[in-house]
Amino acid sequence: MVRHPAFVFLYLFLLIPAAGFGQTTSLDIELARRELRNGNHAGALRRFRTIIEEDEGYIPEAHRHMARIFVDLGDDQQALRHFDRALNSGSFAIPEDRVRTYHELARQHLRMDRMFAYEQTMYALFEYNDEFTGAASMSRRANIEQVFIRQSLARALELYRLTPGPFAAAHYEFGMHLLRSGRDDSLQHLLFYLLDTYSLAIEYYRRIEPRYTFIDLYRFTDDIRQTRQINEFLDQRNVYWAIAYLGDAMYFYGGGGGASTRARELWQFVSRQAIAGDAAEYASRQLAADRPVNPGPPMR
């Protein structure tokens, strides 16, 4: 969640002359958002409608926020209508917000139990992720998966880094959906989620320790034990649950060979982390079972 600094009002005020009078400005959209943050749905809706009627800018953003209000109000059809208009009414001021809007629309379909629409919206979202669906992505994805299956998650982290972007949460949620649905492509989404998460964590730690060399997950976990920000980030990302679930995907859909071995390595790693809590207990049960749970425990 973005935290707006105290000087944001002054910053937005300084932008007004560039937009001119009679046009929608960044201050207009910020005032509408403020109404929303204060829980004034009616006031926020009025301001967002005015932005749309003026037809000068921030129209996708206005529709997106109106959709979110209608989600809160339980008006599913209005929410869908405004999400659709947000995605079809021009460019977002922040391009990544288009991806976030697709994700919010997908979640709305999921809440309404519209599974086909949910999956189609998620596939449309990932079309914006060049690392996952771009022209050169297929061979790279295959290489990442093979390094992971044949060697380890640590080796994949050592060789591959992902560009930070708005796709991580979507990878996790869609990976879990596919896992619970018994689909083998759950593996790649969960793997990309962990590559994204650990890439950020490793790079952050290297800012603190410029000479740091990543070796494996056990060592990295020990190295960051006293670094509160990284541990909080990993906790927010449910990283130990994600690793345990990746073990599930590997065991059942990894294609044989070393897949079951790799699954047990992942469960073993999670089971040994005291800070992993319930995820450690779950991983321990998977290890102890004659046949692990098939798969997809509920997402936290």
GROMACS .gro file of N, CA and C in nm, residues 125-213:
model
  267
  125LEU      N    1  -0.414  -1.020  -1.826
  125LEU     CA    2  -0.319  -0.950  -1.739
  125LEU      C    3  -0.176  -0.989  -1.772
  126PHE      N    4  -0.152  -1.119  -1.784
  126PHE     CA    5  -0.014  -1.165  -1.805
  126PHE      C    6   0.038  -1.134  -1.946
  127GLU      N    7  -0.050  -1.094  -2.037
  127GLU     CA    8  -0.004  -1.049  -2.168
  127GLU      C    9   0.083  -0.925  -2.157
  128TYR      N   10   0.071  -0.853  -2.048
  128TYR     CA   11   0.152  -0.733  -2.026
  128TYR      C   12   0.286  -0.765  -1.960
  129ASN      N   13   0.308  -0.890  -1.926
  129ASN     CA   14   0.432  -0.933  -1.860
  129ASN      C   15   0.524  -0.997  -1.964
  130ASP      N   16   0.613  -0.917  -2.020
  130ASP     CA   17   0.701  -0.967  -2.125
  130ASP      C   18   0.788  -1.083  -2.078
  131GLU      N   19   0.823  -1.085  -1.949
  131GLU     CA   20   0.908  -1.193  -1.899
  131GLU      C   21   0.833  -1.325  -1.891
  132PHE      N   22   0.700  -1.317  -1.894
  132PHE     CA   23   0.622  -1.440  -1.881
  132PHE      C   24   0.554  -1.480  -2.011
  133THR      N   25   0.512  -1.382  -2.091
  133THR     CA   26   0.440  -1.414  -2.214
  133THR      C   27   0.497  -1.343  -2.336
  134GLY      N   28   0.609  -1.274  -2.322
  134GLY     CA   29   0.668  -1.204  -2.435
  134GLY      C   30   0.724  -1.299  -2.539
  135ALA      N   31   0.772  -1.241  -2.651
  135ALA     CA   32   0.817  -1.322  -2.765
  135ALA      C   33   0.927  -1.420  -2.727
  136ALA      N   34   1.016  -1.378  -2.639
  136ALA     CA   35   1.129  -1.464  -2.602
  136ALA      C   36   1.107  -1.537  -2.470
  137SER      N   37   0.986  -1.529  -2.417
  137SER     CA   38   0.965  -1.580  -2.282
  137SER      C   39   0.954  -1.732  -2.275
  138MET      N   40   0.904  -1.795  -2.381
  138MET     CA   41   0.877  -1.939  -2.373
  138MET      C   42   1.004  -2.019  -2.344
  139SER      N   43   1.110  -1.990  -2.418
  139SER     CA   44   1.235  -2.065  -2.397
  139SER      C   45   1.295  -2.030  -2.261
  140ARG      N   46   1.283  -1.903  -2.220
  140ARG     CA   47   1.339  -1.862  -2.091
  140ARG      C   48   1.263  -1.929  -1.978
  141ARG      N   49   1.132  -1.933  -1.988
  141ARG     CA   50   1.053  -2.000  -1.886
  141ARG      C   51   1.089  -2.147  -1.878
  142ALA      N   52   1.108  -2.211  -1.992
  142ALA     CA   53   1.145  -2.353  -1.993
  142ALA      C   54   1.282  -2.372  -1.929
  143ASN      N   55   1.376  -2.282  -1.957
  143ASN     CA   56   1.509  -2.292  -1.898
  143ASN      C   57   1.504  -2.277  -1.746
  144ILE      N   58   1.426  -2.178  -1.700
  144ILE     CA   59   1.413  -2.156  -1.555
  144ILE      C   60   1.356  -2.281  -1.488
  145GLU      N   61   1.251  -2.336  -1.549
  145GLU     CA   62   1.187  -2.453  -1.491
  145GLU      C   63   1.282  -2.573  -1.488
  146GLN      N   64   1.358  -2.591  -1.593
  146GLN     CA   65   1.451  -2.704  -1.597
  146GLN      C   66   1.563  -2.689  -1.496
  147VAL      N   67   1.616  -2.568  -1.481
  147VAL     CA   68   1.720  -2.545  -1.380
  147VAL      C   69   1.663  -2.575  -1.241
  148PHE      N   70   1.542  -2.531  -1.217
  148PHE     CA   71   1.477  -2.555  -1.089
  148PHE      C   72   1.456  -2.704  -1.063
  149ILE      N   73   1.401  -2.775  -1.162
  149ILE     CA   74   1.370  -2.916  -1.144
  149ILE      C   75   1.497  -3.000  -1.132
  150ARG      N   76   1.595  -2.972  -1.217
  150ARG     CA   77   1.715  -3.055  -1.219
  150ARG      C   78   1.816  -3.020  -1.111
  151GLN      N   79   1.813  -2.895  -1.065
  151GLN     CA   80   1.913  -2.854  -0.965
  151GLN      C   81   1.845  -2.809  -0.836
  152SER      N   82   1.794  -2.687  -0.832
  152SER     CA   83   1.730  -2.639  -0.709
  152SER      C   84   1.669  -2.503  -0.733
  153LEU      N   85   1.583  -2.463  -0.639
  153LEU     CA   86   1.529  -2.328  -0.643
  153LEU      C   87   1.640  -2.226  -0.625
  154ALA      N   88   1.736  -2.257  -0.538
  154ALA     CA   89   1.848  -2.165  -0.516
  154ALA      C   90   1.928  -2.143  -0.644
  155ARG      N   91   1.947  -2.248  -0.722
  155ARG     CA   92   2.022  -2.233  -0.847
  155ARG      C   93   1.944  -2.147  -0.946
  156ALA      N   94   1.813  -2.163  -0.952
  156ALA     CA   95   1.732  -2.077  -1.039
  156ALA      C   96   1.740  -1.932  -0.994
  157LEU      N   97   1.741  -1.909  -0.863
  157LEU     CA   98   1.755  -1.773  -0.811
  157LEU      C   99   1.892  -1.715  -0.842
  158GLU      N  100   1.992  -1.800  -0.841
  158GLU     CA  101   2.128  -1.754  -0.871
  158GLU      C  102   2.142  -1.712  -1.017
  159LEU      N  103   2.076  -1.784  -1.108
  159LEU     CA  104   2.095  -1.760  -1.251
  159LEU      C  105   1.996  -1.661  -1.310
  160TYR      N  106   1.878  -1.647  -1.250
  160TYR     CA  107   1.773  -1.567  -1.311
  160TYR      C  108   1.721  -1.463  -1.213
  161ARG      N  109   1.701  -1.343  -1.264
  161ARG     CA  110   1.638  -1.235  -1.189
  161ARG      C  111   1.521  -1.182  -1.271
  162LEU      N  112   1.419  -1.136  -1.203
  162LEU     CA  113   1.303  -1.078  -1.269
  162LEU      C  114   1.301  -0.927  -1.249
  163THR      N  115   1.253  -0.856  -1.349
  163THR     CA  116   1.238  -0.712  -1.338
  163THR      C  117   1.120  -0.682  -1.247
  164PRO      N  118   1.138  -0.596  -1.145
  164PRO     CA  119   1.026  -0.566  -1.056
  164PRO      C  120   0.907  -0.511  -1.134
  165GLY      N  121   0.789  -0.552  -1.098
  165GLY     CA  122   0.668  -0.507  -1.166
  165GLY      C  123   0.545  -0.543  -1.084
  166PRO      N  124   0.427  -0.523  -1.141
  166PRO     CA  125   0.303  -0.542  -1.065
  166PRO      C  126   0.244  -0.682  -1.077
  167PHE      N  127   0.326  -0.783  -1.111
  167PHE     CA  128   0.271  -0.914  -1.145
  167PHE      C  129   0.279  -1.017  -1.033
  168ALA      N  130   0.355  -0.990  -0.928
  168ALA     CA  131   0.383  -1.093  -0.829
  168ALA      C  132   0.257  -1.148  -0.764
  169ALA      N  133   0.172  -1.060  -0.712
  169ALA     CA  134   0.051  -1.109  -0.644
  169ALA      C  135  -0.037  -1.190  -0.737
  170ALA      N  136  -0.043  -1.148  -0.864
  170ALA     CA  137  -0.124  -1.221  -0.961
  170ALA      C  138  -0.066  -1.360  -0.986
  171HIS      N  139   0.066  -1.371  -0.993
  171HIS     CA  140   0.129  -1.503  -1.010
  171HIS      C  141   0.091  -1.595  -0.893
  172TYR      N  142   0.098  -1.542  -0.772
  172TYR     CA  143   0.069  -1.626  -0.656
  172TYR      C  144  -0.077  -1.670  -0.655
  173GLU      N  145  -0.167  -1.573  -0.672
  173GLU     CA  146  -0.309  -1.606  -0.664
  173GLU      C  147  -0.352  -1.699  -0.777
  174PHE      N  148  -0.302  -1.673  -0.898
  174PHE     CA  149  -0.341  -1.758  -1.010
  174PHE      C  150  -0.275  -1.894  -0.998
  175GLY      N  151  -0.152  -1.897  -0.950
  175GLY     CA  152  -0.085  -2.024  -0.927
  175GLY      C  153  -0.161  -2.110  -0.828
  176MET      N  154  -0.214  -2.047  -0.722
  176MET     CA  155  -0.291  -2.122  -0.624
  176MET      C  156  -0.423  -2.169  -0.682
  177HIS      N  157  -0.486  -2.085  -0.762
  177HIS     CA  158  -0.610  -2.125  -0.829
  177HIS      C  159  -0.585  -2.247  -0.918
  178LEU      N  160  -0.479  -2.243  -0.995
  178LEU     CA  161  -0.448  -2.354  -1.085
  178LEU      C  162  -0.410  -2.479  -1.006
  179LEU      N  163  -0.340  -2.461  -0.896
  179LEU     CA  164  -0.301  -2.574  -0.813
  179LEU      C  165  -0.424  -2.645  -0.758
  180ARG      N  166  -0.516  -2.566  -0.704
  180ARG     CA  167  -0.639  -2.625  -0.649
  180ARG      C  168  -0.724  -2.689  -0.759
  181SER      N  169  -0.706  -2.640  -0.884
  181SER     CA  170  -0.782  -2.694  -0.997
  181SER      C  171  -0.713  -2.814  -1.060
  182GLY      N  172  -0.596  -2.853  -1.007
  182GLY     CA  173  -0.525  -2.969  -1.058
  182GLY      C  174  -0.457  -2.945  -1.192
  183ARG      N  175  -0.401  -2.826  -1.211
  183ARG     CA  176  -0.340  -2.788  -1.338
  183ARG      C  177  -0.190  -2.774  -1.323
  184ASP      N  178  -0.115  -2.829  -1.420
  184ASP     CA  179   0.030  -2.831  -1.406
  184ASP      C  180   0.095  -2.694  -1.427
  185ASP      N  181   0.025  -2.598  -1.494
  185ASP     CA  182   0.086  -2.467  -1.512
  185ASP      C  183   0.089  -2.386  -1.383
  186SER      N  184   0.032  -2.441  -1.275
  186SER     CA  185   0.048  -2.378  -1.144
  186SER      C  186   0.195  -2.366  -1.107
  187LEU      N  187   0.275  -2.462  -1.151
  187LEU     CA  188   0.416  -2.466  -1.114
  187LEU      C  189   0.489  -2.340  -1.161
  188GLN      N  190   0.469  -2.300  -1.286
  188GLN     CA  191   0.542  -2.184  -1.337
  188GLN      C  192   0.499  -2.055  -1.269
  189HIS      N  193   0.371  -2.041  -1.238
  189HIS     CA  194   0.327  -1.918  -1.172
  189HIS      C  195   0.385  -1.907  -1.031
  190LEU      N  196   0.383  -2.018  -0.956
  190LEU     CA  197   0.440  -2.014  -0.822
  190LEU      C  198   0.591  -1.995  -0.827
  191LEU      N  199   0.655  -2.055  -0.925
  191LEU     CA  200   0.800  -2.038  -0.940
  191LEU      C  201   0.834  -1.892  -0.971
  192PHE      N  202   0.759  -1.831  -1.063
  192PHE     CA  203   0.785  -1.690  -1.095
  192PHE      C  204   0.757  -1.601  -0.974
  193TYR      N  205   0.657  -1.636  -0.896
  193TYR     CA  206   0.629  -1.558  -0.776
  193TYR      C  207   0.749  -1.559  -0.681
  194LEU      N  208   0.808  -1.675  -0.662
  194LEU     CA  209   0.922  -1.685  -0.571
  194LEU      C  210   1.047  -1.622  -0.630
  195LEU      N  211   1.066  -1.631  -0.761
  195LEU     CA  212   1.178  -1.561  -0.824
  195LEU      C  213   1.165  -1.411  -0.803
  196ASP      N  214   1.046  -1.359  -0.823
  196ASP     CA  215   1.022  -1.216  -0.803
  196ASP      C  216   1.049  -1.177  -0.658
  197THR      N  217   0.994  -1.253  -0.565
  197THR     CA  218   1.004  -1.220  -0.423
  197THR      C  219   1.148  -1.225  -0.374
  198TYR      N  220   1.218  -1.334  -0.404
  198TYR     CA  221   1.356  -1.346  -0.356
  198TYR      C  222   1.451  -1.256  -0.433
  199SER      N  223   1.423  -1.227  -0.560
  199SER     CA  224   1.508  -1.133  -0.633
  199SER      C  225   1.508  -0.997  -0.563
  200LEU      N  226   1.390  -0.950  -0.524
  200LEU     CA  227   1.382  -0.823  -0.453
  200LEU      C  228   1.452  -0.830  -0.318
  201ALA      N  229   1.430  -0.939  -0.245
  201ALA     CA  230   1.491  -0.952  -0.112
  201ALA      C  231   1.643  -0.958  -0.121
  202ILE      N  232   1.695  -1.032  -0.217
  202ILE     CA  233   1.841  -1.044  -0.233
  202ILE      C  234   1.902  -0.912  -0.273
  203GLU      N  235   1.839  -0.842  -0.367
  203GLU     CA  236   1.893  -0.713  -0.411
  203GLU      C  237   1.889  -0.611  -0.298
  204TYR      N  238   1.785  -0.615  -0.216
  204TYR     CA  239   1.779  -0.524  -0.103
  204TYR      C  240   1.893  -0.554  -0.005
  205TYR      N  241   1.917  -0.682   0.020
  205TYR     CA  242   2.024  -0.717   0.114
  205TYR      C  243   2.161  -0.676   0.059
  206ARG      N  244   2.176  -0.680  -0.072
  206ARG     CA  245   2.303  -0.639  -0.132
  206ARG      C  246   2.328  -0.489  -0.118
  207ARG      N  247   2.222  -0.412  -0.100
  207ARG     CA  248   2.242  -0.270  -0.072
  207ARG      C  249   2.304  -0.251   0.066
  208ILE      N  250   2.269  -0.342   0.156
  208ILE     CA  251   2.324  -0.337   0.292
  208ILE      C  252   2.464  -0.398   0.295
  209GLU      N  253   2.480  -0.512   0.225
  209GLU     CA  254   2.608  -0.584   0.220
  209GLU      C  255   2.650  -0.596   0.073
  210PRO      N  256   2.718  -0.495   0.018
  210PRO     CA  257   2.748  -0.492  -0.127
  210PRO      C  258   2.826  -0.613  -0.177
  211ARG      N  259   2.901  -0.679  -0.091
  211ARG     CA  260   2.980  -0.794  -0.135
  211ARG      C  261   2.908  -0.927  -0.116
  212TYR      N  262   2.783  -0.920  -0.079
  212TYR     CA  263   2.709  -1.042  -0.050
  212TYR      C  264   2.694  -1.129  -0.174
  213THR      N  265   2.715  -1.259  -0.156
  213THR     CA  266   2.693  -1.357  -0.263
  213THR      C  267   2.589  -1.457  -0.217
   0.00000   0.00000   0.00000
